[in-house]
């Protein structure tokens, strides 16, 4: 099959369209002709040789896809050749074919194009996992979403709104903040205007927030701890700004705070199936009637995978960068 392959590791230029072995599907799996996939920060790290795929996963980049079922495993009930599906992958999305556990397949809403469906799995499931499973989000709570205009951020702001909770966002430009507000954030802070903690304290009237979704890591750690309310939870989802931080453990103890490191990709297949099915029950009706929307910045043809990676590295995107698999 055709696939985006890597000539070694390094910058975007190592990506080219080439040939790879097509996946075999097992009795519990669907074989899908991929029509669209989408970029994730993990792809950039893997391309640089800094994030090897988990054992057993494809070496090909790509953590999600949307496409058409072309073969159904003998033990899969309820699926037919021609069904339009989208799903999370442990790797292998930048390719003509992918094999997925049937229990992880979600049906694409009728009104959605493949490019729209491909923009959903990784960022929405990451946001769902961190807000609901790990964060224990309840209606009325307050959440701070860093990198609010990122793929995960734009998904999280919408899920928080749908949960009847309140979100605040940080981002690196006034335009990005505007987009966060349009998606449902109550207020936003451009971090180029100074530290976010004093702003957050003021707009929450000193209460702070119950959950923080953080992708920045070390440079935000002290401010994050300061910004949490009693029993608050800090989710470390990414470390875009650095990994080494120090903490006053007394603060964690006296305010009963939790700091939780989290990774979706390395979770078991059983966990991902349970997560996908719970998410699908919550989100698919909302995607179908427009309450939730995939946020797409740009669609590239997969021949332009290198340009798409360079674009993500420029931090310009709001929401997802999609690759059309032609
Ligand atoms: N743990 C997991 O399971 C998991 C799963 C999925 C994604 N992630 C992580 O989640 C993060 C977001 O992923 P994504 O695909 O949504 O990313 P994305 O759409 O590419 O957006 C990332 C944004 O983060 C901001 N940013 C980058 N470096 C920054 C820094 N040093 N300080 C402050 N902001 C910075 C930039 O926006 P501004 O203009 O606002 O600076 C950038 O556009 C990544 O770190 C990714 O690795 C983790």
XYZ file of C-alpha atoms and ligand atoms in Angstrom:
374
model
C 0.000 0.000 0.000
C 0.999 3.648 -0.203
C 1.963 5.412 3.030
C 3.840 8.463 4.264
C 7.220 6.996 5.165
C 10.255 8.456 6.924
C 13.721 8.552 5.403
C 15.420 8.331 8.802
C 14.492 10.706 11.583
C 14.695 14.501 11.635
C 12.848 17.549 10.284
C 9.690 17.565 8.155
C 11.789 16.883 5.032
C 12.256 13.202 6.043
C 8.575 12.586 5.190
C 7.717 11.312 1.702
C 4.994 9.263 0.094
C 6.248 5.703 -0.394
C 5.312 2.047 -0.036
C 4.700 0.005 3.129
C 3.276 -3.393 3.928
C -0.520 -3.336 4.240
C -1.892 -4.361 7.667
C -3.613 -7.722 8.130
C -6.892 -7.652 10.042
C -7.710 -10.221 12.713
C -11.108 -11.798 13.497
C -12.068 -8.920 15.827
C -10.871 -6.191 13.484
C -12.058 -4.097 10.570
C -9.809 -3.278 7.630
C -10.377 0.331 6.618
C -9.433 2.233 3.460
C -8.212 5.437 5.075
C -9.585 8.630 3.477
C -8.272 11.175 5.980
C -5.942 11.313 8.956
C -4.786 14.206 11.150
C -1.608 15.503 12.743
C -0.737 15.348 16.421
C 2.232 16.714 18.326
C 3.254 13.110 19.001
C 3.834 12.704 15.248
C 6.393 15.527 15.338
C 8.233 13.865 18.226
C 8.110 10.428 16.585
C 9.436 11.922 13.330
C 12.387 13.319 15.290
C 13.046 9.889 16.827
C 11.971 11.044 20.313
C 8.726 9.085 20.734
C 8.883 5.463 19.535
C 5.530 3.743 18.891
C 4.354 1.419 21.697
C 5.219 -2.305 21.293
C 3.202 -3.932 18.505
C 2.043 -0.628 16.969
C 2.739 0.359 13.355
C 5.954 2.302 12.704
C 3.963 4.548 10.365
C 2.890 7.901 11.841
C -0.743 8.706 12.552
C -2.893 8.333 15.675
C -6.325 8.607 14.059
C -8.169 8.128 10.816
C -11.509 8.166 9.030
C -12.378 5.915 6.110
C -14.480 3.115 4.633
C -14.600 -0.476 5.831
C -13.231 -2.779 3.099
C -13.134 -6.071 5.071
C -14.833 -7.281 8.239
C -13.190 -9.788 10.623
C -15.045 -13.080 11.112
C -15.923 -12.287 14.754
C -17.164 -8.709 14.193
C -20.904 -8.213 14.485
C -22.790 -5.168 13.210
C -20.331 -3.904 10.591
C -20.444 -4.109 6.799
C -18.145 -3.371 3.918
C -18.775 0.260 2.924
C -19.542 1.532 6.451
C -17.944 4.928 7.168
C -15.921 4.782 10.381
C -13.423 6.799 12.384
C -11.161 5.763 15.229
C -8.135 6.288 17.378
C -5.009 4.354 16.309
C -1.792 3.449 18.169
C -0.007 4.393 14.903
C -0.381 3.799 11.161
C -2.840 6.546 10.173
C -0.721 8.118 7.410
C -1.444 5.126 5.170
C -3.889 3.778 2.620
C -5.155 1.036 4.949
C -5.487 0.577 8.717
C -6.765 -2.348 10.819
C -8.769 -1.380 13.908
C -10.516 -3.334 16.670
C -14.194 -3.278 15.661
C -15.115 -2.207 19.181
C -13.098 0.987 18.738
C -14.794 2.009 15.491
C -17.222 4.930 15.622
C -19.783 5.583 12.890
C -19.239 8.849 11.016
C -22.298 11.133 11.309
C -24.040 11.271 7.889
C -23.424 14.983 7.441
C -19.645 14.709 8.071
C -16.905 14.495 5.482
C -13.992 12.128 6.183
C -11.755 15.143 6.894
C -14.107 16.295 9.657
C -14.313 12.865 11.274
C -10.527 12.405 11.171
C -10.131 15.605 13.206
C -12.000 14.170 16.192
C -10.538 11.020 17.839
C -7.182 11.944 19.379
C -7.998 15.416 20.681
C -11.559 14.758 21.794
C -10.705 11.438 23.469
C -7.720 13.046 25.206
C -9.910 15.893 26.436
C -12.679 13.486 27.498
C -10.239 11.212 29.339
C -8.682 14.080 31.257
C -11.847 16.004 32.044
C -14.196 13.179 32.966
C -12.225 10.012 33.823
C -9.219 11.591 35.503
C -10.505 15.069 36.364
C -13.942 13.949 37.606
C -15.514 17.055 36.015
C -18.982 17.983 37.273
C -21.462 20.674 36.212
C -20.697 24.040 37.731
C -16.961 23.412 38.182
C -14.265 25.665 36.758
C -11.512 24.503 34.400
C -8.427 26.308 33.110
C -7.396 25.144 29.623
C -3.888 26.115 28.543
C -3.070 26.232 24.810
C -6.811 26.804 24.431
C -6.633 27.086 20.633
C -4.726 23.802 20.227
C -6.440 20.677 18.943
C -6.932 19.307 22.453
C -7.786 22.766 23.832
C -10.561 23.451 21.311
C -12.058 20.007 22.009
C -11.829 20.504 25.779
C -13.528 23.922 25.768
C -16.511 22.422 23.921
C -16.761 19.376 26.211
C -16.601 21.599 29.308
C -19.440 23.713 27.931
C -21.492 20.576 27.200
C -20.873 19.349 30.762
C -22.383 22.546 32.149
C -19.043 23.657 33.563
C -17.064 26.866 33.029
C -13.757 27.172 31.172
C -11.014 29.777 31.062
C -8.335 29.607 28.370
C -4.810 30.823 27.794
C -3.204 31.150 24.354
C -0.500 33.055 22.522
C -2.517 35.658 20.570
C -5.639 37.803 20.795
C -7.054 35.999 17.753
C -6.649 32.602 19.394
C -8.352 33.898 22.550
C -11.265 35.106 20.408
C -11.659 31.618 18.969
C -11.628 30.111 22.472
C -14.395 32.482 23.571
C -16.449 31.604 20.481
C -16.192 27.918 21.426
C -17.523 28.600 24.908
C -14.679 29.764 27.149
C -15.864 32.365 29.646
C -12.643 34.391 29.538
C -9.166 34.151 28.053
C -5.626 35.366 28.671
C -2.904 36.034 26.126
C 0.217 34.804 27.919
C 2.331 37.398 26.077
C 0.607 39.972 28.297
C 2.179 38.501 31.469
C 1.671 35.656 33.974
C -1.806 34.119 33.951
C -2.157 33.401 37.703
C -3.044 36.966 38.832
C -5.651 37.247 36.056
C -7.196 33.906 36.985
C -7.308 34.824 40.656
C -9.116 38.020 39.851
C -11.750 36.562 37.521
C -12.486 33.665 39.883
C -12.688 36.098 42.806
C -9.879 34.301 44.557
C -11.414 30.796 44.276
C -9.140 29.384 41.576
C -10.154 26.438 39.380
C -11.042 22.800 40.046
C -9.139 21.346 37.085
C -6.254 22.554 34.910
C -5.455 20.953 31.560
C -1.793 21.733 31.030
C 0.373 21.125 27.969
C 3.156 23.544 28.833
C 4.727 21.868 31.875
C 7.636 23.307 33.812
C 7.262 27.051 33.080
C 3.604 26.968 34.219
C 3.927 24.584 37.158
C 4.198 27.062 40.009
C 1.423 29.280 38.633
C -0.761 26.214 38.040
C -0.413 25.064 41.652
C -1.247 28.596 42.809
C -4.341 28.666 40.586
C -6.002 25.492 41.894
C -8.930 25.566 44.316
C -9.127 23.182 47.288
C -9.056 19.528 46.044
C -8.000 20.782 42.615
C -6.432 18.551 39.973
C -3.603 19.491 37.624
C -3.475 17.282 34.547
C -0.010 17.157 32.955
C -0.928 16.264 29.362
C 2.034 17.792 27.548
C 5.384 19.394 28.365
C 5.825 21.780 25.427
C 7.764 24.254 27.580
C 9.964 21.880 29.605
C 9.952 18.987 32.070
C 11.828 19.988 35.229
C 9.873 21.775 37.936
C 9.934 21.989 41.709
C 7.002 22.134 44.083
C 6.295 23.040 47.688
C 4.790 19.749 48.876
C 3.209 21.553 51.814
C 0.922 23.372 49.366
C -0.221 20.090 47.818
C -0.961 18.725 51.267
C -2.729 21.699 52.795
C -4.942 22.303 49.733
C -5.355 18.528 49.013
C -4.146 18.988 45.415
C -3.506 16.237 42.889
C -0.954 16.373 40.072
C -1.738 13.715 37.470
C 0.492 12.701 34.566
C -1.498 11.247 31.699
C -0.921 9.534 28.335
C -3.617 8.128 26.080
C -1.473 6.261 23.565
C 0.056 3.802 26.023
C -3.272 2.799 27.599
C -4.488 -0.777 27.031
C -6.761 -1.614 24.112
C -9.470 -2.568 26.628
C -9.238 0.902 28.191
C -9.366 2.615 24.797
C -12.423 0.569 23.813
C -14.227 1.571 27.021
C -13.184 5.204 26.595
C -14.252 5.296 22.927
C -17.638 3.750 23.643
C -18.377 6.090 26.545
C -17.230 9.087 24.497
C -19.292 7.986 21.475
C -22.462 7.778 23.595
C -21.824 11.303 24.914
C -20.491 12.963 21.792
C -21.923 11.403 18.600
C -25.462 12.770 19.116
C -23.898 16.168 19.847
C -21.744 16.047 16.680
C -24.797 14.994 14.674
C -26.880 17.999 15.797
C -24.018 20.533 15.816
C -23.554 21.087 19.563
C -20.003 19.745 19.149
C -17.838 20.500 16.126
C -14.465 19.331 14.957
C -12.308 22.460 14.720
C -10.203 22.267 11.552
C -7.510 24.792 10.733
C -6.284 23.410 7.404
C -6.562 20.337 5.220
C -3.414 19.271 3.336
C -3.172 16.541 0.719
C -1.027 13.742 2.168
C 1.589 14.430 -0.519
C 2.168 17.610 1.492
C 2.731 15.866 4.837
C 6.098 17.624 5.269
C 4.489 21.065 4.799
C 1.727 20.100 7.228
C 4.320 19.157 9.883
C 6.201 22.425 9.359
C 2.910 24.301 9.730
C 2.169 22.609 13.074
C 5.693 23.393 14.257
C 5.035 27.087 13.567
C 2.292 27.068 16.301
C -0.046 28.892 13.894
C -2.966 26.477 13.913
C -6.289 26.822 15.696
C -7.640 23.284 16.030
C -6.644 20.411 13.792
C -4.404 19.991 10.769
C -5.846 17.249 8.577
C -4.272 15.145 5.824
C -6.486 13.996 2.971
C -5.460 10.466 1.948
C -6.050 10.384 -1.801
N -0.839 12.948 27.083
C -1.640 12.637 26.075
O -2.306 11.601 26.071
C -1.754 13.583 24.925
C -2.634 13.322 23.868
C -2.754 14.283 22.841
C -1.989 15.440 22.873
N -1.121 15.616 23.913
C -0.306 16.830 24.018
O -1.183 17.928 24.080
C -0.538 19.079 23.559
C -1.427 19.735 22.543
O -1.513 18.892 21.413
P -2.299 19.378 20.114
O -2.184 18.340 19.062
O -3.627 19.838 20.522
O -1.362 20.632 19.734
P -1.502 21.775 18.650
O -2.850 21.837 18.054
O -0.330 21.673 17.765
O -1.332 23.116 19.554
C -0.254 23.304 20.384
C -0.223 24.791 20.786
O 0.457 24.905 22.022
C 0.994 26.215 22.127
N 2.380 26.110 22.593
C 3.417 25.478 21.991
N 4.538 25.613 22.714
C 4.194 26.338 23.797
C 4.923 26.806 24.938
N 6.235 26.550 25.083
N 4.273 27.530 25.866
C 2.951 27.816 25.732
N 2.198 27.380 24.666
C 2.838 26.668 23.731
C 0.918 26.859 20.751
O -0.174 27.785 20.765
P -0.003 29.284 21.321
O -0.006 30.174 20.132
O -1.202 29.483 22.187
O 1.291 29.343 22.066
C 0.576 25.675 19.854
O -0.158 26.054 18.703
C 0.798 18.596 23.016
O 1.788 18.815 24.000
C 0.583 17.113 22.846
O 1.784 16.383 22.900
C -0.986 14.721 24.915
